PDB file of C-alpha atoms in Angstrom:
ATOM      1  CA  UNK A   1     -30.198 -29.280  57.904  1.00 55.00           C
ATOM      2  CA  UNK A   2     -31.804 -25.776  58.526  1.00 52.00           C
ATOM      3  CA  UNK A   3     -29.332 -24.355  55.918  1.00 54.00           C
ATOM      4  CA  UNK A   4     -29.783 -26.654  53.493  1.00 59.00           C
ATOM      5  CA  UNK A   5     -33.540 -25.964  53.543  1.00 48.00           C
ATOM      6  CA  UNK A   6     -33.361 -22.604  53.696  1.00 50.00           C
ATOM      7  CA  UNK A   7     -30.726 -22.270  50.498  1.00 60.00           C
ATOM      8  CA  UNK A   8     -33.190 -24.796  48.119  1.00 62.00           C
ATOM      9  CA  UNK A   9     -35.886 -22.179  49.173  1.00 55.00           C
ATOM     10  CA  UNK A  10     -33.652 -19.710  48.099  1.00 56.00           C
ATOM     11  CA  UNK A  11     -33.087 -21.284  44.569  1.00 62.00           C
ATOM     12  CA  UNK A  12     -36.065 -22.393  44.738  1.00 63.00           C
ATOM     13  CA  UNK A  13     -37.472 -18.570  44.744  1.00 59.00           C
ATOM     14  CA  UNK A  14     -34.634 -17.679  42.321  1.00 59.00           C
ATOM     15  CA  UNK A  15     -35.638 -20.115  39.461  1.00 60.00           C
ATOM     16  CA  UNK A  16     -39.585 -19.126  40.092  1.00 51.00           C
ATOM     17  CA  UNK A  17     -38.158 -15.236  39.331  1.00 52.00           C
ATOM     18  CA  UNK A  18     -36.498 -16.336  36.629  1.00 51.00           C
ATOM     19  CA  UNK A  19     -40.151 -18.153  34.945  1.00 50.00           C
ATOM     20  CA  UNK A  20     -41.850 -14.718  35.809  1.00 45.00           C
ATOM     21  CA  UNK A  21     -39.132 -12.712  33.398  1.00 45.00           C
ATOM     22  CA  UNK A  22     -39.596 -15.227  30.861  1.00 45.00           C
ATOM     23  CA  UNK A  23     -43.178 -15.127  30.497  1.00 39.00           C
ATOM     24  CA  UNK A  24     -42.500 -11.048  30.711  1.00 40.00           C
ATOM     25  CA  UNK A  25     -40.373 -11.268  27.236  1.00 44.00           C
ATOM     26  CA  UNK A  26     -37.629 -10.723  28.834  1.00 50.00           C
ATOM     27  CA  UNK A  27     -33.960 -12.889  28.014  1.00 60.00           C
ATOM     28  CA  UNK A  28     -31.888 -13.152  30.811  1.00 62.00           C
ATOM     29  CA  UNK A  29     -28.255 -14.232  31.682  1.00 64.00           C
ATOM     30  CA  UNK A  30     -29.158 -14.564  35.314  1.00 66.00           C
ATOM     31  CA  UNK A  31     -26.822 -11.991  36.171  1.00 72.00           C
ATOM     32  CA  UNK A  32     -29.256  -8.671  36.201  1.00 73.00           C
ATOM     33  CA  UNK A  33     -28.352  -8.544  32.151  1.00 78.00           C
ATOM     34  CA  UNK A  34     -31.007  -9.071  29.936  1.00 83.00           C
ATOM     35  CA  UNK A  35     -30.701  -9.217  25.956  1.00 88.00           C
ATOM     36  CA  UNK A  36     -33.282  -6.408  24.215  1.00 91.00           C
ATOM     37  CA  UNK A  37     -34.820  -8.095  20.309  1.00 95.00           C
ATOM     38  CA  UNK A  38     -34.243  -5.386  17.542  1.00 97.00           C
ATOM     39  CA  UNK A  39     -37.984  -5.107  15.895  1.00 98.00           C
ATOM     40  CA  UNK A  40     -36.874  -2.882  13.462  1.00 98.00           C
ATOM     41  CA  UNK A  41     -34.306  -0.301  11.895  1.00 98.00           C
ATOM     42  CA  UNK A  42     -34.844   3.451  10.265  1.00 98.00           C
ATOM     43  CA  UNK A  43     -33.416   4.271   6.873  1.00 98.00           C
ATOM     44  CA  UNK A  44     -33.060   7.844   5.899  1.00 97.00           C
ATOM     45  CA  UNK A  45     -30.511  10.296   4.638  1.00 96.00           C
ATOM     46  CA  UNK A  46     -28.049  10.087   7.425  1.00 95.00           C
ATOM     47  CA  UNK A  47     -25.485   7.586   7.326  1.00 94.00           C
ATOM     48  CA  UNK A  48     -23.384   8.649  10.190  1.00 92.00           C
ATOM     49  CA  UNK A  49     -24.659  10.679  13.394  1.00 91.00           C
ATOM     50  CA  UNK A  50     -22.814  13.999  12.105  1.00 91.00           C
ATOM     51  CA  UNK A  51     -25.457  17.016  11.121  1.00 92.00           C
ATOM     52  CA  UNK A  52     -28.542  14.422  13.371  1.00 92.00           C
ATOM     53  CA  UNK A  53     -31.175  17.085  15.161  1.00 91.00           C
ATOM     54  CA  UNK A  54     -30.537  17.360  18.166  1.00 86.00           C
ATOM     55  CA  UNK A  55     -33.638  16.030  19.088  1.00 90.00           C
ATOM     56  CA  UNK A  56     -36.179  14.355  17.682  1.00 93.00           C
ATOM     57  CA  UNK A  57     -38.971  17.025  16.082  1.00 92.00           C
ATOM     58  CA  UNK A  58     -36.452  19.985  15.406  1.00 92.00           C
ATOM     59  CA  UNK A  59     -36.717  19.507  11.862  1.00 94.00           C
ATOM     60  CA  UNK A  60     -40.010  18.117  11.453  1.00 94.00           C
ATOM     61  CA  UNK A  61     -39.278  17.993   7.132  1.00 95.00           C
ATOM     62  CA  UNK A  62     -36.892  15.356   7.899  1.00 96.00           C
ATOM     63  CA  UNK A  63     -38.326  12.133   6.468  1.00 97.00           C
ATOM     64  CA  UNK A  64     -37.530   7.717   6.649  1.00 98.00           C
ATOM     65  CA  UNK A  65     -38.987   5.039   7.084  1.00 98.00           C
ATOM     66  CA  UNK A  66     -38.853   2.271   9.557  1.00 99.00           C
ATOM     67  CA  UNK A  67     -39.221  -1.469   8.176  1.00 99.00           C
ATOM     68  CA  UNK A  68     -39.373  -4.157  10.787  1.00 99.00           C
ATOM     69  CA  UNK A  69     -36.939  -7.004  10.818  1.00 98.00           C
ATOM     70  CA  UNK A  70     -38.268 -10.152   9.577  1.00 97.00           C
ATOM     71  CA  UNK A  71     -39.950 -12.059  12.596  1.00 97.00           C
ATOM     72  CA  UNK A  72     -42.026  -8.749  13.226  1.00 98.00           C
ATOM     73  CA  UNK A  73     -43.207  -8.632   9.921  1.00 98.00           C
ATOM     74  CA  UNK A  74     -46.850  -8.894  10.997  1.00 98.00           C
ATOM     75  CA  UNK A  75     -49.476  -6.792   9.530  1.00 98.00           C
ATOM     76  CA  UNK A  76     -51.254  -7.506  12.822  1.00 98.00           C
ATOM     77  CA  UNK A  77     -48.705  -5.927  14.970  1.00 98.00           C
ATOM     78  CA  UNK A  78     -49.685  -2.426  13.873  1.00 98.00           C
ATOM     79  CA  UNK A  79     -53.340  -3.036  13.391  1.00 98.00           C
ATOM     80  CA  UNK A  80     -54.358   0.464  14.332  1.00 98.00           C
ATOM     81  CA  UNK A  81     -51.178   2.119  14.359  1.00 98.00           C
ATOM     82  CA  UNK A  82     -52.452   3.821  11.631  1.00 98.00           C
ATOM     83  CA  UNK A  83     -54.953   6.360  13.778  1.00 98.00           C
ATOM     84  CA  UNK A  84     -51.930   8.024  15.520  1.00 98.00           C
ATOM     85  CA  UNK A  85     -50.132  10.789  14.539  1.00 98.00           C
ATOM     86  CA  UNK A  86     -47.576   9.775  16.514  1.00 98.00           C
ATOM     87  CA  UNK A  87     -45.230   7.678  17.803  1.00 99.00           C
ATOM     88  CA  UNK A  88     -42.737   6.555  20.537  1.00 98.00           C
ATOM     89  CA  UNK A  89     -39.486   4.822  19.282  1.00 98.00           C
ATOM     90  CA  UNK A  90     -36.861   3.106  22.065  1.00 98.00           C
ATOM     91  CA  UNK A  91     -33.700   2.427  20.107  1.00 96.00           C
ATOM     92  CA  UNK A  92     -30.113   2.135  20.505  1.00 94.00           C
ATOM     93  CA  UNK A  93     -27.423   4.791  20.166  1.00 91.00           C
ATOM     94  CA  UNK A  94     -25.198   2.299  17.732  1.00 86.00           C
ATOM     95  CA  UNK A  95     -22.924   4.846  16.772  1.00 81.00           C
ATOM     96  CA  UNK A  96     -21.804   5.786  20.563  1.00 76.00           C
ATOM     97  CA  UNK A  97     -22.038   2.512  22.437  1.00 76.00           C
ATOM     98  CA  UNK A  98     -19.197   2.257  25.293  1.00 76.00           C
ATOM     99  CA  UNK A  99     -18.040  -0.007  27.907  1.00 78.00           C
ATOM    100  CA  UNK A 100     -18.460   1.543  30.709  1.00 80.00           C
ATOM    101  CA  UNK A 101     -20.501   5.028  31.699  1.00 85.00           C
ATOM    102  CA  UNK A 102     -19.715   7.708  33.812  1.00 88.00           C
ATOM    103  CA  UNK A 103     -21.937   9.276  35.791  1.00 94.00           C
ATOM    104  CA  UNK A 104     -21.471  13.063  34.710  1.00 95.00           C
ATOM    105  CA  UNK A 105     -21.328  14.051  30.875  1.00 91.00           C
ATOM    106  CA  UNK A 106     -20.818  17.844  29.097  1.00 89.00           C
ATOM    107  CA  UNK A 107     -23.795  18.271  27.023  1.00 86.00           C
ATOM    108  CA  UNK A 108     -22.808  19.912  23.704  1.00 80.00           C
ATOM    109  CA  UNK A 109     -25.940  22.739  23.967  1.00 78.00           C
ATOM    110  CA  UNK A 110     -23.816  24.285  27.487  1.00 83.00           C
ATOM    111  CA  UNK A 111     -20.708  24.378  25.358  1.00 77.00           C
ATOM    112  CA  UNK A 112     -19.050  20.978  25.973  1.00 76.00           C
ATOM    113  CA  UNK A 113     -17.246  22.811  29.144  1.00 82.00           C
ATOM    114  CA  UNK A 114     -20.338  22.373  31.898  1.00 89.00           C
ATOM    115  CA  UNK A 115     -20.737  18.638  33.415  1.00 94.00           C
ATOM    116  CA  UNK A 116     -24.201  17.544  34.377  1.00 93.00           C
ATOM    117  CA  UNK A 117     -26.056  14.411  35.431  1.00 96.00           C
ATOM    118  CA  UNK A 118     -25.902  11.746  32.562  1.00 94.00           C
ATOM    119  CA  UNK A 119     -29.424  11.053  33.748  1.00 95.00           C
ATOM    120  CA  UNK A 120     -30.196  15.277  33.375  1.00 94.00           C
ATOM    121  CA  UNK A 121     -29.568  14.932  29.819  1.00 92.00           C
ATOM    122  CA  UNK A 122     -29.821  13.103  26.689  1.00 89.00           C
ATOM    123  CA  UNK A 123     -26.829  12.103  26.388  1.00 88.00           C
ATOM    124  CA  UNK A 124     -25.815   8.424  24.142  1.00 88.00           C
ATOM    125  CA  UNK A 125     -23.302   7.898  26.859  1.00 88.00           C
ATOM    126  CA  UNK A 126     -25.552   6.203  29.511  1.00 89.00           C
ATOM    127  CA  UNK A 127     -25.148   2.870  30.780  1.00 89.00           C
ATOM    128  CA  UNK A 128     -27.670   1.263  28.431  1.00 89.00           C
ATOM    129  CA  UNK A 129     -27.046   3.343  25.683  1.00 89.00           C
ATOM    130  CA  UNK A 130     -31.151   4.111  24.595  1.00 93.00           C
ATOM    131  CA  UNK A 131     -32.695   6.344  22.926  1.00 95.00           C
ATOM    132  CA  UNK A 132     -36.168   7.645  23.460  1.00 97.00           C
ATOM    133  CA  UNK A 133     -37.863   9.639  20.741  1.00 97.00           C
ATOM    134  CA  UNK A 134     -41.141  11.198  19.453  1.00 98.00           C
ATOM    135  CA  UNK A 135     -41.534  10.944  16.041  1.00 98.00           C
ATOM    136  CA  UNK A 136     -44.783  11.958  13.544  1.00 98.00           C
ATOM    137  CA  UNK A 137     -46.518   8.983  11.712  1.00 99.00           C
ATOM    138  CA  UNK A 138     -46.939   9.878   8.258  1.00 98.00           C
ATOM    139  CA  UNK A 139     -48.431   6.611   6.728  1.00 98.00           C
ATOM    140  CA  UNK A 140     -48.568   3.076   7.628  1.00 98.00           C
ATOM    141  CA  UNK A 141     -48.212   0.845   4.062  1.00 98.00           C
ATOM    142  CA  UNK A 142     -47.968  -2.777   3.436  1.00 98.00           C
ATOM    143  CA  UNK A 143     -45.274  -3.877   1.229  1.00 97.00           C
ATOM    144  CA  UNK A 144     -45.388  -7.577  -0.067  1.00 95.00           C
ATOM    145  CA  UNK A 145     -41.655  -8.342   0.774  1.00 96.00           C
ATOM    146  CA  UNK A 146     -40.966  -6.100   3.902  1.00 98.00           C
ATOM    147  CA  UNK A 147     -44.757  -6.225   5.410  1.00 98.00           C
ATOM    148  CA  UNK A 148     -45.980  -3.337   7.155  1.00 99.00           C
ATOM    149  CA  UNK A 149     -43.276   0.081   6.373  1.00 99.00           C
ATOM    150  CA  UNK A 150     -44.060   2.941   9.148  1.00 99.00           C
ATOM    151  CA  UNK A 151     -43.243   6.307   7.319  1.00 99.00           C
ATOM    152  CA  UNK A 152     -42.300   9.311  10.067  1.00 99.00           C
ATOM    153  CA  UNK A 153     -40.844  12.551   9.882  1.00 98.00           C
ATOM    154  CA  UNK A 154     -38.740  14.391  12.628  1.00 97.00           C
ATOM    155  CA  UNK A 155     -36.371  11.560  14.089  1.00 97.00           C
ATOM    156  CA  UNK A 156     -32.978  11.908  15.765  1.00 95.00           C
ATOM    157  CA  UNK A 157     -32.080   8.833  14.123  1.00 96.00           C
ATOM    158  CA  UNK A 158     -28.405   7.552  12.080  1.00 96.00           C
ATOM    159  CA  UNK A 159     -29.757   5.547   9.077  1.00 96.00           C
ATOM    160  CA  UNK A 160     -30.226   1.803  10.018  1.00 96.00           C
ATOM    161  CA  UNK A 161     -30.502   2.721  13.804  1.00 96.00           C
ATOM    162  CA  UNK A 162     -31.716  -0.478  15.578  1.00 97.00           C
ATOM    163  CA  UNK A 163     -35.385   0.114  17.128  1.00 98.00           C
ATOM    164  CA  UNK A 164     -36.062  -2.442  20.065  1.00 98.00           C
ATOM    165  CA  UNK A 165     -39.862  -0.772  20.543  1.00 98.00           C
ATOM    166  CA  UNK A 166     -42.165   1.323  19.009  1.00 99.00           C
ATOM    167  CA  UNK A 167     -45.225   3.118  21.201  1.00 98.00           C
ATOM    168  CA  UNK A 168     -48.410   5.417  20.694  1.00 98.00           C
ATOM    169  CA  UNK A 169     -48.035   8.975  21.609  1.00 98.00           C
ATOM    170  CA  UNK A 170     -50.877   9.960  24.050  1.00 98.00           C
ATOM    171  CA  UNK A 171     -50.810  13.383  24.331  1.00 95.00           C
ATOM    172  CA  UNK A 172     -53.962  13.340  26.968  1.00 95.00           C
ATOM    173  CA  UNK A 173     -51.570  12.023  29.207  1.00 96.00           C
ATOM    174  CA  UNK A 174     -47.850  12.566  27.781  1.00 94.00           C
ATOM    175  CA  UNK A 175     -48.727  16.393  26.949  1.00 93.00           C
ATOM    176  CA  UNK A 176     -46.915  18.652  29.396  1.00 94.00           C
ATOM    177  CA  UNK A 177     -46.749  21.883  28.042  1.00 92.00           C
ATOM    178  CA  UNK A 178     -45.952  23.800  31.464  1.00 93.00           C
ATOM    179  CA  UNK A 179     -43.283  21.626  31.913  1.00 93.00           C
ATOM    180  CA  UNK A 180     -39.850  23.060  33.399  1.00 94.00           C
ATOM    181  CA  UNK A 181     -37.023  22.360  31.034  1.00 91.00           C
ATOM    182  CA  UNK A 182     -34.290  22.320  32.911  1.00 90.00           C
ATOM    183  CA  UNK A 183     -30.585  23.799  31.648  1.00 85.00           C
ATOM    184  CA  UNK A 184     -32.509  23.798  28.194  1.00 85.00           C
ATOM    185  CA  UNK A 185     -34.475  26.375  29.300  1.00 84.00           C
ATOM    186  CA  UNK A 186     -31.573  28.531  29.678  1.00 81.00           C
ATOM    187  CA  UNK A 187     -30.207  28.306  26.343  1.00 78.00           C
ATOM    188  CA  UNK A 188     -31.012  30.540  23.972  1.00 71.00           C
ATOM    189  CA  UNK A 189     -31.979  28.961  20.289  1.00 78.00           C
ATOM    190  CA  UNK A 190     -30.080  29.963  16.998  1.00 81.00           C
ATOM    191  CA  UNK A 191     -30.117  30.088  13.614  1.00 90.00           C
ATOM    192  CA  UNK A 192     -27.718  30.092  10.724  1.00 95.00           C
ATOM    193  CA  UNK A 193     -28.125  31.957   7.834  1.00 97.00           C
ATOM    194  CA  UNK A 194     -27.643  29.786   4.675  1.00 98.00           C
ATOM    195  CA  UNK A 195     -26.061  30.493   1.891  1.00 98.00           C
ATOM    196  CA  UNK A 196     -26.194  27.814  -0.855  1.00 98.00           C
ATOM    197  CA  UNK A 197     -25.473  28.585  -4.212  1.00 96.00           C
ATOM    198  CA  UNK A 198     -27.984  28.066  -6.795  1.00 96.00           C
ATOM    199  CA  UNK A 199     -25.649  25.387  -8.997  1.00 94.00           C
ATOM    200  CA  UNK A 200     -25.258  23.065  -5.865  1.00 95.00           C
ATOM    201  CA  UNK A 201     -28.580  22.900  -4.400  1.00 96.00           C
ATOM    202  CA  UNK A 202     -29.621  22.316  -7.659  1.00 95.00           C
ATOM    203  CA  UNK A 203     -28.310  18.791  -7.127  1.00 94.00           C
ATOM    204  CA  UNK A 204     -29.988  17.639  -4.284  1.00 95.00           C
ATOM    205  CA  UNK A 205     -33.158  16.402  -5.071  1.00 95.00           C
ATOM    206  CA  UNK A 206     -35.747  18.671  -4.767  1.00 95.00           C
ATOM    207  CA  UNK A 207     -38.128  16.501  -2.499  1.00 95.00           C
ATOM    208  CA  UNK A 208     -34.652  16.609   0.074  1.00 96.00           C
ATOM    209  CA  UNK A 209     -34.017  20.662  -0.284  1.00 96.00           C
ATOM    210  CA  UNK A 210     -35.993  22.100   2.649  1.00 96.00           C
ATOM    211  CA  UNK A 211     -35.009  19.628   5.258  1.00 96.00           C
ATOM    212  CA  UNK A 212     -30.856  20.168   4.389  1.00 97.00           C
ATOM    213  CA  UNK A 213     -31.466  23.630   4.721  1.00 98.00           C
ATOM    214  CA  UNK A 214     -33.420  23.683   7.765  1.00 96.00           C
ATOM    215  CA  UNK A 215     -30.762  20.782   8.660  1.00 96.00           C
ATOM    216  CA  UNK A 216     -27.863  23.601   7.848  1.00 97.00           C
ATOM    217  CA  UNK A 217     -29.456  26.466   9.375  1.00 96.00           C
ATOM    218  CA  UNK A 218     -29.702  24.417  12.691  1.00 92.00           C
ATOM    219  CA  UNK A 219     -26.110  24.616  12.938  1.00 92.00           C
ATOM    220  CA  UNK A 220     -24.781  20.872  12.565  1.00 91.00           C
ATOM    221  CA  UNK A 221     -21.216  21.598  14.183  1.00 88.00           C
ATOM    222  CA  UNK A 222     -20.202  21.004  17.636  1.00 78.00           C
ATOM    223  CA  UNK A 223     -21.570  23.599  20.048  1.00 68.00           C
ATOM    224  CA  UNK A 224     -17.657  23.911  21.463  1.00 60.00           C
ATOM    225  CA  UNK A 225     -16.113  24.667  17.524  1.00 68.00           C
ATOM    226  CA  UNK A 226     -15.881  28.313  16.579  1.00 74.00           C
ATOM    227  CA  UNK A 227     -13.057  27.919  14.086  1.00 82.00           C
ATOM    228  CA  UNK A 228     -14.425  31.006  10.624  1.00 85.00           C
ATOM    229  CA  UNK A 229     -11.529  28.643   8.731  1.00 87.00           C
ATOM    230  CA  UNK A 230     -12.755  25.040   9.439  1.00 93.00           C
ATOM    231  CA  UNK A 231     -14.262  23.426   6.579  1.00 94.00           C
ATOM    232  CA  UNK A 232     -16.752  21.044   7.444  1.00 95.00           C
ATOM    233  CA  UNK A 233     -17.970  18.134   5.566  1.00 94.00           C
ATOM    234  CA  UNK A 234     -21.348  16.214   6.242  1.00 96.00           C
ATOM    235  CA  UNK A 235     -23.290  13.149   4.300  1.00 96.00           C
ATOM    236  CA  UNK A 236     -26.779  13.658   3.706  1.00 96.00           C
ATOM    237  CA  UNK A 237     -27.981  10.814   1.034  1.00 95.00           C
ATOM    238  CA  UNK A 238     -25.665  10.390  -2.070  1.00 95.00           C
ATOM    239  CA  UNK A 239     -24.266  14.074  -1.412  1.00 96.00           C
ATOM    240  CA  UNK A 240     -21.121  15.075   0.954  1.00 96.00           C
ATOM    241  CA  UNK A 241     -21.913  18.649   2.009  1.00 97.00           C
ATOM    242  CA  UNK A 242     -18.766  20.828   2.719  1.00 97.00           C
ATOM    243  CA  UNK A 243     -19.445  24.257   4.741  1.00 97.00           C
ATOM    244  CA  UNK A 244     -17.707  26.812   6.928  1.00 95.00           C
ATOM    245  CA  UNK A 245     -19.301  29.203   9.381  1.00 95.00           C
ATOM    246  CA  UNK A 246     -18.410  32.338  10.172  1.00 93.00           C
ATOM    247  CA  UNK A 247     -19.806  34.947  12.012  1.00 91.00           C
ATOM    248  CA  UNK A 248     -23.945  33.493  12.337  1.00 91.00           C
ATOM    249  CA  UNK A 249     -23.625  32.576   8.536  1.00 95.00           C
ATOM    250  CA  UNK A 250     -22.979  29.169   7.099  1.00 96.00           C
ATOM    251  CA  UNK A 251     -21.816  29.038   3.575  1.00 97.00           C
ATOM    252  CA  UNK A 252     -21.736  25.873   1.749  1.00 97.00           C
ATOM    253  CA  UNK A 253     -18.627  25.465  -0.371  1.00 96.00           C
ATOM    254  CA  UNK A 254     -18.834  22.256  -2.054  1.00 94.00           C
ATOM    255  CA  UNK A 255     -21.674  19.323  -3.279  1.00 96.00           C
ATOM    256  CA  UNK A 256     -20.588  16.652  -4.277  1.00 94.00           C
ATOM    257  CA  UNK A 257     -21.702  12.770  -5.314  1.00 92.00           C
ATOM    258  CA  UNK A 258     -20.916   9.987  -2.831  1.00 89.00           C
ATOM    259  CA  UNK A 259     -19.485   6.877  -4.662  1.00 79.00           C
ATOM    260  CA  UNK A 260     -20.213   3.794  -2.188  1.00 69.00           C
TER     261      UNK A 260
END
């Protein structure tokens, strides 16, 4: 009798739990999973993760836009969005989602040789697989079709990236400038030097020019790949870039049109 008391409590407390993530926004399977709604996906001039910043704000020319999928199509929603400069975005890494996670990775910036904390680094291969980063807000615009369009520059982002949220940056509170960086503050920053002849760059549009080169100059191979006789080929828009790099210079080698 005792038992069977104390286990309807039990549910009893379980099913009340399960009411409190509801009202939360949360979908759950009951199991500790929950189910994240994508709000909205990026579009810019990366198609596949290959030649991506490192991080978000490296190459601050970097333009796209984020339109919201169409349930969150709400003008309201971003009712003064439009005061920030900028902005949070939680998304998912799509291109490196795994089963499973491991709780050491080799971040590419030591090399690819040192192992560290997947939870020291930024690493896509974590056990939830999201992304956190700061991006600037250029405009907010309404569009009649696709509702509210957020325009940003600076993000870490494949094209068509899911977004699950998107969050004001405070910098009275989120501003830590004497913060200790870690392993990154060990690593000493690099630049290419570019060379891009005349005749090819003359194909990318000129609006798109500064942000491949600063794209190129920040070195877009893995940190662990020192081949001089490696040619290297990376999509940025309609163009397929092909490169080698040899002693601190990168020299581009071929431009041409993408046929999808």
């Amino acid at each position: 009798m005792l038992r069977t008391v104390v286990e309807r409590l039990k549910s009893e407390r379980r099913r009340k739990r399960m009411r409190d993530r509801k009202r939360e926004g949360f979908v759950s399977d009951g199991n500790g999973r929950y189910t994240l709604q994508v709000i909205a996906r990026i579009y810019n001039d990366f198609p596949t993760k290959f030649g991506l910043p490192h991080q978000s704000g490296r190459i601050p020319e970097l333009r796209g836009k984020i339109i919201f999928e169409a349930p969150y199509r709400n003008p309201d929603a971003v009712r003064g969005l439009e005061e920030f400069s900028h902005i949070w975005l939680i998304w998912q890494f799509s291109m490196a989602v795994r089963d499973g996670w491991t709780a050491t990775v080799r971040p590419p910036r030591l090399g690819g040789n040192t192992r560290m904390g997947v939870f020291a680094t930024r690493s896509p291969f974590r056990p939830n697989s999201l992304g956190l980063s700061c991006v600037r807000l250029e405009k907010v615009e309404l569009d009649k079709k696709l509702g509210p369009v957020l325009y940003v520059a600076g993000a870490d982002l494949a094209d068509q990236t899911p977004i699950y949220d998107i969050k004001p940056y405070l910098a009275y509170v989120e501003s830590h400038p004497q913060a200790a960086g870690g392993f990154t503050d060990r690593i000493l920053e690099h630049k290419l030097k570019v060379d891009f002849p005349k005749d090819w760059l003359d194909k990318i549009p000129q609006q798109k020019r500064r942000a491949l080169l600063e794209v190129l100059a920040d070195d877009p191979r893995p940190t662990y790949q020192e081949d001089p006789d490696r040619i290297y080929g990376m999509e940025y828009g309609e163009w397929d870039i092909h490169f080698r790099v040899c002693k601190g210079r990168l020299s581009v080698c071929g431009v041409s049109q993408i046929v999808r």
